[in-house]
Amino acid sequence: MRNDNPTSSHSSRPWLQRLGGFLVDASTPRLVQEMRREAGPTFQAMVRDLNTPMTPAFEREVARTLNRAGSEDLIPAETLMPSMMERFGLVADDLGAEERTHFGELQIVCNRCPVAGRCWKALRADAGWEKCRGFCPNAQAFEQKAQPAMP
């Protein structure tokens, strides 16, 4: 027996779930911007901790925000670069005193990265160096330094 009653709870659930998902997705950009404005330090702490749990829609919007020029919510060289270096089998201590100037240049490149949001999402997803090398502007330098250690 078919139930064509549009008010039955069984037939309306998928519609309500889609509507709920749409409303959440539609309000997420505003939520992120309000959090940035009203709870800046809390928002920055969330963004700077790569393990903070987030819904996919919230994470996607944060990544878009981080890609915008002038975002002060994240300092890529402090949060992203150490984690990215780990992907390539490196830590800052692997760079000797003679390489400190070069390390500073890598930090500048990282802080000016046009895809910081993409990097942030990839590192949160625990992406490996193979994936990261496709977008990281410092990948070649990391690979060269890690060459003896990389498989």
Short mmCIF file of C-alpha atoms in Angstrom, two decimals:
data_model
loop_
_atom_site.label_atom_id
_atom_site.label_comp_id
_atom_site.label_asym_id
_atom_site.label_seq_id
_atom_site.Cartn_x
_atom_site.Cartn_y
_atom_site.Cartn_z
CA MET A 1 0.00 0.00 0.00
CA ARG A 2 1.45 3.35 -1.09
CA ASN A 3 1.29 6.35 1.21
CA ASP A 4 1.02 9.57 -0.83
CA ASN A 5 0.17 11.72 2.15
CA PRO A 6 2.67 14.62 2.08
CA THR A 7 2.26 15.15 5.82
CA SER A 8 3.27 11.63 6.84
CA SER A 9 6.48 11.67 8.86
CA HIS A 10 8.14 9.04 6.67
CA SER A 11 7.76 10.92 3.40
CA SER A 12 8.64 14.34 4.85
CA ARG A 13 11.87 13.34 6.59
CA PRO A 14 14.14 13.41 3.53
CA TRP A 15 12.67 16.77 2.53
CA LEU A 16 13.16 18.18 6.03
CA GLN A 17 16.69 16.84 6.18
CA ARG A 18 17.53 18.46 2.84
CA LEU A 19 15.97 21.72 4.00
CA GLY A 20 17.90 21.56 7.27
CA GLY A 21 21.14 20.91 5.36
CA PHE A 22 20.41 23.79 3.00
CA LEU A 23 19.71 26.17 5.89
CA VAL A 24 22.92 25.17 7.68
CA ASP A 25 24.97 25.55 4.49
CA ALA A 26 23.35 28.90 3.72
CA SER A 27 23.97 30.29 7.22
CA THR A 28 27.52 28.98 7.64
CA PRO A 29 29.30 31.90 5.89
CA ARG A 30 27.50 34.33 8.18
CA LEU A 31 28.25 32.20 11.24
CA VAL A 32 31.97 32.11 10.40
CA GLN A 33 32.12 35.87 9.84
CA GLU A 34 30.22 36.57 13.07
CA MET A 35 32.52 34.26 15.00
CA ARG A 36 35.53 36.05 13.56
CA ARG A 37 34.08 39.42 14.56
CA GLU A 38 32.48 38.57 17.92
CA ALA A 39 34.75 35.80 19.22
CA GLY A 40 38.00 36.49 17.41
CA PRO A 41 40.43 34.89 19.87
CA THR A 42 38.26 31.76 20.14
CA PHE A 43 37.92 31.54 16.37
CA GLN A 44 41.67 31.99 15.92
CA ALA A 45 42.38 29.26 18.48
CA MET A 46 40.03 26.91 16.62
CA VAL A 47 41.68 27.64 13.28
CA ARG A 48 45.20 27.35 14.64
CA ASP A 49 44.49 23.93 16.16
CA LEU A 50 44.46 21.56 13.18
CA ASN A 51 42.60 18.97 15.26
CA THR A 52 39.57 21.08 16.22
CA PRO A 53 36.46 19.15 15.17
CA MET A 54 34.28 21.01 12.65
CA THR A 55 31.33 20.19 10.47
CA PRO A 56 32.23 19.91 6.77
CA ALA A 57 30.29 23.08 5.90
CA PHE A 58 32.00 25.08 8.66
CA GLU A 59 35.43 23.74 7.69
CA ARG A 60 34.80 24.59 4.02
CA GLU A 61 33.84 28.16 4.90
CA VAL A 62 36.83 28.60 7.22
CA ALA A 63 39.10 27.44 4.37
CA ARG A 64 37.53 30.02 2.05
CA THR A 65 38.11 32.69 4.67
CA LEU A 66 41.76 31.69 5.06
CA ASN A 67 42.31 31.99 1.30
CA ARG A 68 41.35 35.65 1.37
CA ALA A 69 44.26 38.02 1.41
CA GLY A 70 44.90 39.75 4.69
CA SER A 71 43.39 37.11 6.98
CA GLU A 72 44.99 37.44 10.39
CA ASP A 73 43.22 34.39 11.80
CA LEU A 74 46.10 32.14 10.88
CA ILE A 75 49.82 32.65 10.53
CA PRO A 76 50.65 29.87 8.05
CA ALA A 77 54.36 29.70 8.91
CA GLU A 78 53.48 29.05 12.56
CA THR A 79 50.58 26.64 12.15
CA LEU A 80 50.84 25.06 8.72
CA MET A 81 54.53 25.01 7.87
CA PRO A 82 55.68 22.77 10.77
CA SER A 83 52.95 20.26 9.95
CA MET A 84 53.73 20.45 6.24
CA MET A 85 57.41 19.91 6.92
CA GLU A 86 56.51 16.78 8.89
CA ARG A 87 54.78 15.45 5.77
CA PHE A 88 58.13 15.66 4.01
CA GLY A 89 59.98 14.09 6.94
CA LEU A 90 61.48 17.36 8.20
CA VAL A 91 61.48 19.47 11.35
CA ALA A 92 62.91 22.96 11.77
CA ASP A 93 65.91 21.54 13.62
CA ASP A 94 66.90 19.70 10.41
CA LEU A 95 67.96 23.08 9.04
CA GLY A 96 71.38 24.05 10.27
CA ALA A 97 72.58 27.52 11.25
CA GLU A 98 73.76 28.13 7.68
CA GLU A 99 70.22 27.47 6.41
CA ARG A 100 68.39 29.86 8.78
CA THR A 101 68.19 32.56 6.11
CA HIS A 102 66.70 30.05 3.69
CA PHE A 103 64.26 28.92 6.41
CA GLY A 104 63.15 32.54 6.85
CA GLU A 105 62.54 32.76 3.10
CA LEU A 106 60.43 29.58 3.26
CA GLN A 107 58.38 31.14 6.07
CA ILE A 108 57.77 34.26 3.98
CA VAL A 109 56.60 32.12 1.05
CA CYS A 110 54.33 30.17 3.40
CA ASN A 111 52.81 33.33 4.91
CA ARG A 112 52.06 34.67 1.42
CA CYS A 113 50.59 31.41 0.18
CA PRO A 114 47.50 31.97 -2.00
CA VAL A 115 46.09 28.55 -1.06
CA ALA A 116 46.47 28.64 2.73
CA GLY A 117 42.88 27.46 3.14
CA ARG A 118 43.49 24.47 0.88
CA CYS A 119 46.66 23.65 2.80
CA TRP A 120 44.83 24.00 6.11
CA LYS A 121 42.10 21.58 4.97
CA ALA A 122 44.63 19.09 3.60
CA LEU A 123 46.65 19.08 6.82
CA ARG A 124 43.47 18.70 8.87
CA ALA A 125 42.63 15.66 6.72
CA ASP A 126 46.13 14.27 7.35
CA ALA A 127 47.05 14.38 3.66
CA GLY A 128 50.44 12.92 2.78
CA TRP A 129 53.34 14.66 1.09
CA GLU A 130 52.33 13.25 -2.29
CA LYS A 131 49.10 15.24 -2.25
CA CYS A 132 50.60 18.32 -0.58
CA ARG A 133 53.38 18.67 -3.12
CA GLY A 134 50.77 19.49 -5.73
CA PHE A 135 49.91 22.84 -4.16
CA CYS A 136 52.57 23.77 -1.58
CA PRO A 137 54.85 26.55 -2.89
CA ASN A 138 57.64 25.24 -0.62
CA ALA A 139 57.29 21.58 -1.65
CA GLN A 140 60.33 21.58 -3.93
CA ALA A 141 62.56 23.01 -1.20
CA PHE A 142 61.20 20.52 1.34
CA GLU A 143 61.76 17.64 -1.07
CA GLN A 144 65.33 18.73 -1.77
CA LYS A 145 66.15 18.97 1.92
CA ALA A 146 64.46 15.65 2.72
CA GLN A 147 65.80 13.84 -0.37
CA PRO A 148 68.09 11.49 1.54
CA ALA A 149 65.26 10.59 3.96
CA MET A 150 62.37 10.33 1.47
CA PRO A 151 61.43 6.95 -0.02
#
